[in-house]
Amino acid sequence: MGDPKSARKKYETPSHPWDKDRIEAENALIKKYGLRNKREVWRAQTMLRKFRAQARSLLAKIESSDPQVKRETEQLLSRLHRLGILPANATLDDVLALDVESILKRRLQTIVYLKGLASTPFQARQFIVHGHICIDKRRVTAPGYMVLREEENNIEYHPGSPLNDTTHPARPSIEFTPRKEKIVAVENKGEEVKEEV
């Protein structure tokens, strides 16, 4: 049974360790979402697999007039709506159409980056782990925290964080837009000259 203090594994590993297409797809997800390792991808895939398996079993029983099937369907769809994965009027077919990116988009790390509180997904992860981000004035230090739909608008810098100062050098500036420069090669001298666009 195991020690009750030790947490259970929350992910399933791939069936074959050396699959080139799978490895390349996982590396692309790690780079895009700023993940630490492949275990975070596997955790999202396992979560998605459980949602899809539950939807498939409910679709198989949907012909029966059992009220339990209707209740479980409503609970699954309302949970996915609260997590912000599906809209309010979704169906079980929409659950089967989900992919792993729809789970990764709801992580705190991704939402902090998309809200403009960090310049890159990797910087968003650092801000969260170092305790600079809070939800409803409550510090959250887990980058993989699944943000609820109602919590999404309450993500901000922690009141005790130095990042609250708008002049902090690590904080991304909203007003700052870098100049776009085009490099043009000068044929006669072989030098490069920067031209503003």
Coordinates of C-alpha atoms in Angstrom, one line a residue, residues 61-169:
K61 CA -24.1 4.8 -21.4
I62 CA -25.9 7.9 -22.7
E63 CA -28.7 5.8 -24.4
S64 CA -29.7 4.5 -21.0
S65 CA -32.2 6.5 -18.9
D66 CA -30.1 6.3 -15.8
P67 CA -30.1 9.6 -13.9
Q68 CA -26.6 8.9 -12.7
V69 CA -25.2 9.2 -16.2
K70 CA -26.7 12.6 -16.6
R71 CA -25.4 13.7 -13.2
E72 CA -21.9 12.5 -13.9
T73 CA -22.0 14.2 -17.4
E74 CA -23.0 17.5 -15.8
Q75 CA -20.3 17.2 -13.1
L76 CA -17.6 16.5 -15.7
L77 CA -18.6 19.4 -18.0
S78 CA -19.0 21.8 -15.0
R79 CA -15.5 20.9 -13.7
L80 CA -13.9 21.5 -17.1
H81 CA -15.8 24.8 -17.3
R82 CA -14.6 25.9 -13.9
L83 CA -11.0 25.0 -14.9
G84 CA -11.5 27.2 -18.0
I85 CA -10.8 24.3 -20.4
L86 CA -14.2 24.2 -22.0
P87 CA -16.9 26.9 -22.5
A88 CA -20.2 26.8 -20.6
N89 CA -22.3 25.1 -23.4
A90 CA -19.8 22.3 -24.2
T91 CA -20.7 18.6 -24.8
L92 CA -19.0 15.3 -24.3
D93 CA -17.8 15.4 -27.9
D94 CA -15.9 18.6 -27.0
V95 CA -14.1 16.7 -24.2
L96 CA -13.0 14.1 -26.8
A97 CA -11.7 16.9 -29.0
L98 CA -9.3 18.3 -26.3
D99 CA -5.5 18.1 -26.7
V100 CA -2.7 18.4 -24.2
E101 CA -2.1 22.1 -25.0
S102 CA -5.6 22.9 -23.7
I103 CA -4.5 21.6 -20.3
L104 CA -1.0 23.3 -20.4
K105 CA -2.7 26.7 -21.2
R106 CA -4.5 26.6 -17.8
R107 CA -1.3 26.3 -15.8
L108 CA -0.4 29.3 -13.6
Q109 CA 3.0 29.7 -15.3
T110 CA 1.4 30.1 -18.8
I111 CA -1.3 32.5 -17.6
V112 CA 1.3 34.7 -15.8
Y113 CA 3.2 34.9 -19.1
L114 CA 0.1 35.6 -21.1
K115 CA -1.1 38.3 -18.8
G116 CA 2.2 40.2 -19.3
L117 CA 3.5 39.8 -15.8
A118 CA 6.7 38.1 -17.2
S119 CA 8.7 38.4 -20.3
T120 CA 9.1 34.7 -21.1
P121 CA 7.5 31.5 -19.8
F122 CA 10.8 30.7 -18.1
Q123 CA 10.8 34.0 -16.2
A124 CA 7.1 33.4 -15.2
R125 CA 8.2 30.1 -13.7
Q126 CA 11.0 31.9 -11.8
F127 CA 8.6 34.6 -10.5
I128 CA 6.2 31.9 -9.2
V129 CA 8.8 29.7 -7.5
H130 CA 10.4 32.7 -5.8
G131 CA 7.0 33.8 -4.4
H132 CA 6.4 37.0 -6.5
I133 CA 3.0 35.9 -7.8
C134 CA -0.3 35.7 -5.8
I135 CA -3.9 34.8 -6.5
D136 CA -6.5 36.7 -4.4
K137 CA -3.6 38.0 -2.2
R138 CA -2.5 34.4 -1.5
R139 CA 1.0 33.5 -2.6
V140 CA 1.2 30.5 -4.9
T141 CA 4.6 28.9 -5.6
A142 CA 3.6 26.0 -7.8
P143 CA 4.0 26.7 -11.5
G144 CA 1.7 23.8 -12.4
Y145 CA -1.2 25.1 -10.4
M146 CA -4.4 24.8 -12.5
V147 CA -6.0 28.2 -12.4
L148 CA -9.8 28.3 -12.1
R149 CA -11.8 30.5 -14.4
E150 CA -12.9 32.8 -11.5
E151 CA -9.2 33.2 -10.3
E152 CA -7.8 34.2 -13.6
N153 CA -8.5 37.9 -13.2
N154 CA -7.0 38.0 -9.7
I155 CA -3.5 37.0 -10.6
E156 CA -1.0 39.8 -9.7
Y157 CA 2.3 40.4 -8.1
H158 CA 2.4 39.7 -4.3
P159 CA 2.1 42.8 -2.2
G160 CA 5.4 42.1 -0.5
S161 CA 7.3 41.5 -3.7
P162 CA 9.8 44.1 -5.0
L163 CA 8.2 43.6 -8.5
N164 CA 5.3 45.8 -7.4
D165 CA 7.6 48.7 -8.1
T166 CA 7.1 49.6 -11.8
T167 CA 10.7 50.6 -12.2
H168 CA 12.0 47.2 -11.2
P169 CA 14.5 46.0 -13.9

